[in-house]
PDB file of C-alpha atoms in Angstrom:
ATOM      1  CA  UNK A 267      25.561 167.384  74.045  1.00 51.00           C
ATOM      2  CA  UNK A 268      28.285 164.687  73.573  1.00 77.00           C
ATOM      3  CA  UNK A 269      27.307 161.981  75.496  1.00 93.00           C
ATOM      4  CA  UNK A 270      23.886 160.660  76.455  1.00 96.00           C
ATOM      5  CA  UNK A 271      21.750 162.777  79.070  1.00 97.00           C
ATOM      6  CA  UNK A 272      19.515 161.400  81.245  1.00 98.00           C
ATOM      7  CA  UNK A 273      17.076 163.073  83.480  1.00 97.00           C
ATOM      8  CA  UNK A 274      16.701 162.933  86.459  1.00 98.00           C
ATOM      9  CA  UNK A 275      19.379 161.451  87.972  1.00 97.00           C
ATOM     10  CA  UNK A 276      17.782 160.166  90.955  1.00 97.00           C
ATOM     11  CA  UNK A 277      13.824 160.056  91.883  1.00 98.00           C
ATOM     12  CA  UNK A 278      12.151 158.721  95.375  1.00 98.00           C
ATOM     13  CA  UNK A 279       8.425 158.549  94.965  1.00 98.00           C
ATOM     14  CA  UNK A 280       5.743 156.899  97.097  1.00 98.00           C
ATOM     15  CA  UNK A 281       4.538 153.354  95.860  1.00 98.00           C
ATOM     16  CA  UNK A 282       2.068 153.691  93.894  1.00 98.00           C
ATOM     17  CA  UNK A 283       2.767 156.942  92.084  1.00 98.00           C
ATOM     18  CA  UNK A 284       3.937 157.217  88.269  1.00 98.00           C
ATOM     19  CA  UNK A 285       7.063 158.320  87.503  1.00 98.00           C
ATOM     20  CA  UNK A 286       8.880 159.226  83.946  1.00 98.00           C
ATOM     21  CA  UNK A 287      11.958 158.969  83.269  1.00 98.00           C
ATOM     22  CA  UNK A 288      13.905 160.760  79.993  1.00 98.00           C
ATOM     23  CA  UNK A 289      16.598 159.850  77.908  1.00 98.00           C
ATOM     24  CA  UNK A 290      18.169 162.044  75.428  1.00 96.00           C
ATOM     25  CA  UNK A 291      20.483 160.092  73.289  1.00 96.00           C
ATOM     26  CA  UNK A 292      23.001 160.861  70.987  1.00 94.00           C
ATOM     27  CA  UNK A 293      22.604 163.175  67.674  1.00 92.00           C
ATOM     28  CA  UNK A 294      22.260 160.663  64.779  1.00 89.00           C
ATOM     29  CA  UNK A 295      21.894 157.643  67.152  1.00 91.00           C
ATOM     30  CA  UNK A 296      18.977 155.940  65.410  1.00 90.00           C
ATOM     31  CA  UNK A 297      19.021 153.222  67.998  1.00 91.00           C
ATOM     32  CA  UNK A 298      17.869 153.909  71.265  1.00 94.00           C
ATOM     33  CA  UNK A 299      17.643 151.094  74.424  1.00 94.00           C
ATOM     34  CA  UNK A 300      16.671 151.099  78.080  1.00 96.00           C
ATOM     35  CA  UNK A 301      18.450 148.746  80.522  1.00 96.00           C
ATOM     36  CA  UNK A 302      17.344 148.262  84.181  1.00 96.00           C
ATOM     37  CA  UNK A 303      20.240 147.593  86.598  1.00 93.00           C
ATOM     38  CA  UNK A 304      19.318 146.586  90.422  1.00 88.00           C
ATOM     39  CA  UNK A 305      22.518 147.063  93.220  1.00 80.00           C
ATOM     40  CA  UNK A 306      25.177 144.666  92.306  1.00 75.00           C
ATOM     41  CA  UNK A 307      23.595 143.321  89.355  1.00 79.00           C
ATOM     42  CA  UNK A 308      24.222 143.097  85.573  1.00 84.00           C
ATOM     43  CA  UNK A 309      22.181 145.124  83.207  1.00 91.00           C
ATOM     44  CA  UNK A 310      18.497 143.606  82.525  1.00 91.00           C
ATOM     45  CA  UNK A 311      17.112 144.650  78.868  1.00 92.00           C
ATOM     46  CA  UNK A 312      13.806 146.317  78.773  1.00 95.00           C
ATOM     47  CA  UNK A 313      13.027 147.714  75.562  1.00 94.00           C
ATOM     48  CA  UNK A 314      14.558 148.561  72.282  1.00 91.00           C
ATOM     49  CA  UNK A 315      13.939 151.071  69.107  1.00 92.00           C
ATOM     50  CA  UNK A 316      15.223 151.066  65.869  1.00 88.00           C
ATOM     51  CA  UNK A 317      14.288 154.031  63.898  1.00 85.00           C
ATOM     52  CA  UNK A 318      10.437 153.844  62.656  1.00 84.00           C
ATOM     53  CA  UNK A 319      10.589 150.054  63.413  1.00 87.00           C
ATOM     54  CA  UNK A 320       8.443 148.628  66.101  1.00 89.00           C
ATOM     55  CA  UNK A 321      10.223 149.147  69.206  1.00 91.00           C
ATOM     56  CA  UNK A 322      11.094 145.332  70.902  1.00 90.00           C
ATOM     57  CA  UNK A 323       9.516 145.219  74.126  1.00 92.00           C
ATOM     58  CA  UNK A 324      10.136 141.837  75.645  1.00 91.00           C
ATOM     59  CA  UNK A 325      12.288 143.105  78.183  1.00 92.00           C
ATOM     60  CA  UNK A 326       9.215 145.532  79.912  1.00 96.00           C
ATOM     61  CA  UNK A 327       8.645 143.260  83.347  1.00 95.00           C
ATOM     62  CA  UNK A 328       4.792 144.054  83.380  1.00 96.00           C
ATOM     63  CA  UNK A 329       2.129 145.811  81.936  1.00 96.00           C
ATOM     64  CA  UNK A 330       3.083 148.675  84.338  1.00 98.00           C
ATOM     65  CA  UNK A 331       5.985 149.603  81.790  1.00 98.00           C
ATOM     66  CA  UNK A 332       5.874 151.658  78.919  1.00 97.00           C
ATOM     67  CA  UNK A 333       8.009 153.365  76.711  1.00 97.00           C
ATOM     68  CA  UNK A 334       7.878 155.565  73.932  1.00 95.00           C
ATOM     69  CA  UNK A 335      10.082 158.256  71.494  1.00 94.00           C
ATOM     70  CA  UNK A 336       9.503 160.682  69.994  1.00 84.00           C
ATOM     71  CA  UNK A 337      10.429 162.559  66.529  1.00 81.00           C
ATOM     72  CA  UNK A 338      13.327 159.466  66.450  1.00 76.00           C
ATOM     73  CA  UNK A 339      15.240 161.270  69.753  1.00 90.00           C
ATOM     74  CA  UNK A 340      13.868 161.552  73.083  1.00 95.00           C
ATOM     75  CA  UNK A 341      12.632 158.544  74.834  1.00 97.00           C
ATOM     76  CA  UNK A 342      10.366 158.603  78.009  1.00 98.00           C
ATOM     77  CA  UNK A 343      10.099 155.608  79.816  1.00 98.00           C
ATOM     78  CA  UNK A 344       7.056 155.411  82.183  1.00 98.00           C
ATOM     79  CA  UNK A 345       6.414 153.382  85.124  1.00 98.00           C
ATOM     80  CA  UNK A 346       2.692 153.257  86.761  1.00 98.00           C
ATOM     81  CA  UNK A 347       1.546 152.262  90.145  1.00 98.00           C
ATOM     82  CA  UNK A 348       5.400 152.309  91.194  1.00 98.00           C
ATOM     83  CA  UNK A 349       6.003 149.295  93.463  1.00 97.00           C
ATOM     84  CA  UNK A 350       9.081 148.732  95.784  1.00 96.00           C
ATOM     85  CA  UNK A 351      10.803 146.030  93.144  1.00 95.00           C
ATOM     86  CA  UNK A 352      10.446 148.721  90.510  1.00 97.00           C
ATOM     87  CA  UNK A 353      13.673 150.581  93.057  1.00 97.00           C
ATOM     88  CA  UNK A 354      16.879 150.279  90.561  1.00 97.00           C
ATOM     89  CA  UNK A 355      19.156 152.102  88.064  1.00 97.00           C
ATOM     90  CA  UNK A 356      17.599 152.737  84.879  1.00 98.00           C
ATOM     91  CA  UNK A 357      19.988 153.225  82.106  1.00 97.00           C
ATOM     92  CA  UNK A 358      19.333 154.392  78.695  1.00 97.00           C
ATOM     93  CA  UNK A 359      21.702 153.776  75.840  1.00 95.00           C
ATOM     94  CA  UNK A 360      22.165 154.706  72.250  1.00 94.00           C
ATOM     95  CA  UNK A 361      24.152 153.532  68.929  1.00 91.00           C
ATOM     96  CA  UNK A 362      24.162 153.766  65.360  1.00 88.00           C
ATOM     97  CA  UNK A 363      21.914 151.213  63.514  1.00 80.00           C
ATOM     98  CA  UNK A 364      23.628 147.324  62.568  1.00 72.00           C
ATOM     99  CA  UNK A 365      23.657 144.846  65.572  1.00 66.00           C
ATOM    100  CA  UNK A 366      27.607 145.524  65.475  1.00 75.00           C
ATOM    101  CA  UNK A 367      27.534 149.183  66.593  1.00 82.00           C
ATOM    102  CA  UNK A 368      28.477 149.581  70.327  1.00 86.00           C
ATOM    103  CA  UNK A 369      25.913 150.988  72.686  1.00 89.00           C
ATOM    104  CA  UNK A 370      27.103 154.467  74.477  1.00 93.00           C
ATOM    105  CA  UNK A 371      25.436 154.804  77.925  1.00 96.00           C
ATOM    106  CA  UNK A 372      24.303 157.490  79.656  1.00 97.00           C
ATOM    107  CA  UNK A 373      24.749 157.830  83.903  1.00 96.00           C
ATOM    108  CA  UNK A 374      21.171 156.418  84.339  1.00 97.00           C
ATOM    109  CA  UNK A 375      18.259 157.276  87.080  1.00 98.00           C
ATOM    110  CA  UNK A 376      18.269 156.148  90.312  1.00 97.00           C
ATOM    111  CA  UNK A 377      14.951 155.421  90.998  1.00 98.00           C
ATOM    112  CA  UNK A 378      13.714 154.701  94.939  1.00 97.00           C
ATOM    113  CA  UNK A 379      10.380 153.687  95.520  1.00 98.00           C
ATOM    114  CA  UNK A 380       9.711 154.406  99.435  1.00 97.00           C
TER     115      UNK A 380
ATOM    116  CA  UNK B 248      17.753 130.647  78.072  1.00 34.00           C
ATOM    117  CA  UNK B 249      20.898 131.581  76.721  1.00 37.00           C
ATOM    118  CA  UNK B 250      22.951 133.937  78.345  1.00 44.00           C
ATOM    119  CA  UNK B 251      26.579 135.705  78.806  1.00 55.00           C
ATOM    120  CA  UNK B 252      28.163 134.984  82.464  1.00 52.00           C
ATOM    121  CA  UNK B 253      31.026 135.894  84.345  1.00 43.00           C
ATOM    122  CA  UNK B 254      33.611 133.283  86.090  1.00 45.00           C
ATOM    123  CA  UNK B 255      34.814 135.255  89.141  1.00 46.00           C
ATOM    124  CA  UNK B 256      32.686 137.622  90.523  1.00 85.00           C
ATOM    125  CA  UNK B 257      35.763 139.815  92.468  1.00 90.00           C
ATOM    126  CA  UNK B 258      39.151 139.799  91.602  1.00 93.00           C
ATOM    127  CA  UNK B 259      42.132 141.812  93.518  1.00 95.00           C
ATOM    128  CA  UNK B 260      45.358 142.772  91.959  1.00 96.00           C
ATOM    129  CA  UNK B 261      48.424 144.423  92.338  1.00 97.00           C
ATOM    130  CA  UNK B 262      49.154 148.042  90.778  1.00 97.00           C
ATOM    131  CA  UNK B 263      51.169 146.927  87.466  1.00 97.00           C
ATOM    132  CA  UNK B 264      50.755 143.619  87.165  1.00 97.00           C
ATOM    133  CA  UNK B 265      48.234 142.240  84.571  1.00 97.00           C
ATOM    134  CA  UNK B 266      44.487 141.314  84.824  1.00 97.00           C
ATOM    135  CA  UNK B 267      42.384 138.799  82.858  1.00 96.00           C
ATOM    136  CA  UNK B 268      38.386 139.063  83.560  1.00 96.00           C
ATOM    137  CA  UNK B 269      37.050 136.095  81.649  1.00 93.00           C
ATOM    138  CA  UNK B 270      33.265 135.215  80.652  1.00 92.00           C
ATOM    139  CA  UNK B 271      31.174 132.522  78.811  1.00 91.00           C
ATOM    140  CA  UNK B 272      28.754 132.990  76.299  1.00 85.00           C
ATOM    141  CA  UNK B 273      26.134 130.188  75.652  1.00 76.00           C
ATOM    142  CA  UNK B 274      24.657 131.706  72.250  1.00 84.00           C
ATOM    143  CA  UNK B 275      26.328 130.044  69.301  1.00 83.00           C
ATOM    144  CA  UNK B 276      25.167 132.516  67.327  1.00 83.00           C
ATOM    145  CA  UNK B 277      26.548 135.528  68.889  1.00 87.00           C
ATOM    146  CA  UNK B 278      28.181 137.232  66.605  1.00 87.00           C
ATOM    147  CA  UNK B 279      29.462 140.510  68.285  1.00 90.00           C
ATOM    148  CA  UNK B 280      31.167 140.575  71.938  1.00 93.00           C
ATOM    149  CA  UNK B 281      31.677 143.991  73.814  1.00 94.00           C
ATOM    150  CA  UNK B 282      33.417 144.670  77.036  1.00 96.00           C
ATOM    151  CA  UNK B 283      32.081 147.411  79.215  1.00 96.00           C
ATOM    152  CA  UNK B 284      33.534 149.219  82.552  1.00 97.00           C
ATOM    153  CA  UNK B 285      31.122 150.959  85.007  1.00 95.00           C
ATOM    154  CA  UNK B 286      32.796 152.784  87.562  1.00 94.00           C
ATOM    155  CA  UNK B 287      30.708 153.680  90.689  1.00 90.00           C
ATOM    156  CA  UNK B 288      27.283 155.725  89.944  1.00 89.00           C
ATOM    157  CA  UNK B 289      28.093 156.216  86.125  1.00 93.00           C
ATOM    158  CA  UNK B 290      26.808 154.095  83.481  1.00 94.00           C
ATOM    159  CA  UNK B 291      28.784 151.650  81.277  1.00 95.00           C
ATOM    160  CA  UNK B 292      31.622 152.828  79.143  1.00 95.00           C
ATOM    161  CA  UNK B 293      33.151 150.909  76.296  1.00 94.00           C
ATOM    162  CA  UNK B 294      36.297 149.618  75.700  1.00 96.00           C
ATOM    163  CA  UNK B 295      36.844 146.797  73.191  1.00 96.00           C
ATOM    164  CA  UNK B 296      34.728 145.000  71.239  1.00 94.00           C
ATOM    165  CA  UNK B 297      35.466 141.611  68.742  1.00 95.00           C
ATOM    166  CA  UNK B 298      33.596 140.280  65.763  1.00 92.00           C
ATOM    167  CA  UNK B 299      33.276 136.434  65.522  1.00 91.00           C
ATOM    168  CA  UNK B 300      35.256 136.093  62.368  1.00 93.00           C
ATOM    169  CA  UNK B 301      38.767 137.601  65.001  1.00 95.00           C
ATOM    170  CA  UNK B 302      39.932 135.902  67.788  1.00 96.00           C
ATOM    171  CA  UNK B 303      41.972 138.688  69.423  1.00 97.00           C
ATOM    172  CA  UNK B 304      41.878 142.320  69.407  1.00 97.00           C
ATOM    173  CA  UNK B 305      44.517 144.937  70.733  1.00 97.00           C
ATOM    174  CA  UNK B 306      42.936 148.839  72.043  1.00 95.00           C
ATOM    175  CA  UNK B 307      45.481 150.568  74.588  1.00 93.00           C
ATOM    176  CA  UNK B 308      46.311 148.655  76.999  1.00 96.00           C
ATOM    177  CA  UNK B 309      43.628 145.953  76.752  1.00 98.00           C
ATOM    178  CA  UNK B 310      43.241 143.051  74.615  1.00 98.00           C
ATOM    179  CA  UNK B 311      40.249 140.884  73.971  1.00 98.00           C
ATOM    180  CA  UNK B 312      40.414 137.219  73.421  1.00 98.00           C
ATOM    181  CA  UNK B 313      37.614 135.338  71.732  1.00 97.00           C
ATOM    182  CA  UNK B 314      37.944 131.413  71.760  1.00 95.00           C
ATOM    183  CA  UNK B 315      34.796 130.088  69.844  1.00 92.00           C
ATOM    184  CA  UNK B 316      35.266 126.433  70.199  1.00 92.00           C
ATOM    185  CA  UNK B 317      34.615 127.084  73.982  1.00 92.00           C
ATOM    186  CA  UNK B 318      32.480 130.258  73.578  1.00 91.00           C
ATOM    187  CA  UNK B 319      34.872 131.875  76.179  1.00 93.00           C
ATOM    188  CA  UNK B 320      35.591 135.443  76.343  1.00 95.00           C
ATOM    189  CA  UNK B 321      38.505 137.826  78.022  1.00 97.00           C
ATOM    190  CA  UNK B 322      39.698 140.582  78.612  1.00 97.00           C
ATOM    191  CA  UNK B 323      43.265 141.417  79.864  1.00 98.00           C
ATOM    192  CA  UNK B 324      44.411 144.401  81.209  1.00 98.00           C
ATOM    193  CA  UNK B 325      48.201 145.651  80.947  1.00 97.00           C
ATOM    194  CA  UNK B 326      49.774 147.523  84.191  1.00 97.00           C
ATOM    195  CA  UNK B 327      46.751 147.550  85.821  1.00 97.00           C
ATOM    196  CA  UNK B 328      45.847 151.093  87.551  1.00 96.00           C
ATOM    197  CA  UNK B 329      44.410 152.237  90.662  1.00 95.00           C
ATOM    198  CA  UNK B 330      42.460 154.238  87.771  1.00 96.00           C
ATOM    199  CA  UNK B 331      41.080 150.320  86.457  1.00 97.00           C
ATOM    200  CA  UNK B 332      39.179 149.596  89.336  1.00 96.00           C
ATOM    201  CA  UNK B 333      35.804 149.408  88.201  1.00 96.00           C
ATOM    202  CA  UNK B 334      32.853 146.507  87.468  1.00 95.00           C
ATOM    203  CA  UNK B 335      33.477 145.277  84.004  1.00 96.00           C
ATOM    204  CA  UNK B 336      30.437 143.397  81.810  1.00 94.00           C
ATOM    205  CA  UNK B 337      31.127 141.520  78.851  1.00 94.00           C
ATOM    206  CA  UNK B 338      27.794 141.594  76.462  1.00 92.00           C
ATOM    207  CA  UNK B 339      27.116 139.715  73.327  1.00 89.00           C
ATOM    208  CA  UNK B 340      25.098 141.102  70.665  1.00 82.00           C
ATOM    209  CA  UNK B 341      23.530 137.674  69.146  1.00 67.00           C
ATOM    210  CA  UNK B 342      22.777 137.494  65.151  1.00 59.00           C
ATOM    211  CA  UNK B 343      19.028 136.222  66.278  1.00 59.00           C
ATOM    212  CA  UNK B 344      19.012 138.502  69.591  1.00 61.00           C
ATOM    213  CA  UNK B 345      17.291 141.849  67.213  1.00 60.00           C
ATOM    214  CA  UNK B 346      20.249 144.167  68.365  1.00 63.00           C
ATOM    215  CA  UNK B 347      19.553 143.975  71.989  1.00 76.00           C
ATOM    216  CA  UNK B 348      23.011 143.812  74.059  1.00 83.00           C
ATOM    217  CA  UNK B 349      22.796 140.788  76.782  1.00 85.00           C
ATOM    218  CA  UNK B 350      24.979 141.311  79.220  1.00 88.00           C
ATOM    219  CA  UNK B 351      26.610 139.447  82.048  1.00 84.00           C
ATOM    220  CA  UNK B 352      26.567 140.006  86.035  1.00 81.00           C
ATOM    221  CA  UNK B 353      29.812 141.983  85.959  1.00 89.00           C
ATOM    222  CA  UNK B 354      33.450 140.857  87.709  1.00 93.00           C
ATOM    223  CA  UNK B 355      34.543 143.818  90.199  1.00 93.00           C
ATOM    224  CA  UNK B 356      38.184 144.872  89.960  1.00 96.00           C
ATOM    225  CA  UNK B 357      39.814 145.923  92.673  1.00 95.00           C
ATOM    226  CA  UNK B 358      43.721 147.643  92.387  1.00 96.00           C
ATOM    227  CA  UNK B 359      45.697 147.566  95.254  1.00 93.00           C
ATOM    228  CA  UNK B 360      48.464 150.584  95.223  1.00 88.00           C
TER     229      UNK B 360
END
């Protein structure tokens, strides 16, 4: 596609539950990132990958977050044991590598935790 | 910590006239400034960025300022459109930050007709 897909685009589950979200970025983007973004608020940082680098996870709020990608493309971020707090946009976003390549976002997940 | 930031949270113009959405950046290393729009349940689209070594920048219609001495940010907007109305972030891509965009808490535009 041309533009970054996520999937899906919105998700209620039950505290408690896991949930995974997917982010397919675009075709030679080497740099993949996940942003959380709660109603009304600026985009938090969670994670970051870089081609076969060690992904930066200081962003990832607890222990409950993971991340991981595959082959260099897809991404799958997981949440365990959902809690209410964890209820926000997540947004995935990818670039070409260099730290002065703009980011190119996709429409995010709207995640509810009931 | 350091961190980008917004100075007005809402701002409310008229159909043609011009906008300026301004922000401060605390890292003195930043390096790389970016300003994003996010219209309503879509995620952030670019429009300009700026390197540290400009101090303006010209796209279509918009034009980014970059005053380093005061590590203050802009972004202006020419005959503003109902079409402009959005939530716009400035981010700054720090030299020490490992490529991670931080981004402010967004200024909402709203164009009157």
């Amino acid at each position: 596609g041309a533009g970054v897909s996520q999937s899906p685009s919105n998700k209620v589950t039950e505290k408690g539950k896991d949930v995974e979200l997917r982010c397919d970025p675009i075709s030679g983007h080497t740099a993949l990132y996940w942003y959380r973004q709660s109603l009304g608020q600026g985009l938090e940082f969670l994670i970051y990958f870089q081609g076969n680098s060690a992904p930066d996870k200081s962003g990832l709020p607890s222990d409950r977050f993971s991340a991981e990608r595959t082959g260099g493309s897809v991404s799958t971020l997981t949440i365990q044991r959902t809690q209410q707090e964890d209820s926000a946009v997540y947004l995935c976003a990818s670039s070409f590598p260099g730290v002065n390549s703009p980011l190119h976002f996709g429409n995010g997940t709207r995640l509810t935790v009931t | 910590g350091e961190s980008v930031g917004l100075h007005l949270p809402t701002l409310s113009v008229q159909e043609g006239d011009n906008s300026i959405i301004n922000c401060a950046y605390s890292n003195s290393a930043s390096d790389y400034f970016i300003w994003y729009k996010q219209e309503s349940g879509k995620g952030p689209q670019f429009i300009i960025d700026i390197r540290s070594n400009m101090d303006k920048r010209q796209g279509q219609r918009v034009t980014v300022l970059l005053n380093k001495t005061v590590k203050h940010l802009s972004l202006q907007i020419a005959a503003t459109q109902p079409g402009d109305s959005a939530v716009y972030f400035c981010a700054e891509n720090g030299y020490n930050q490992g490529g991670k965009l931080i981004f402010g808490q967004g200024t909402e535009l709203s164009v009157k007709p």
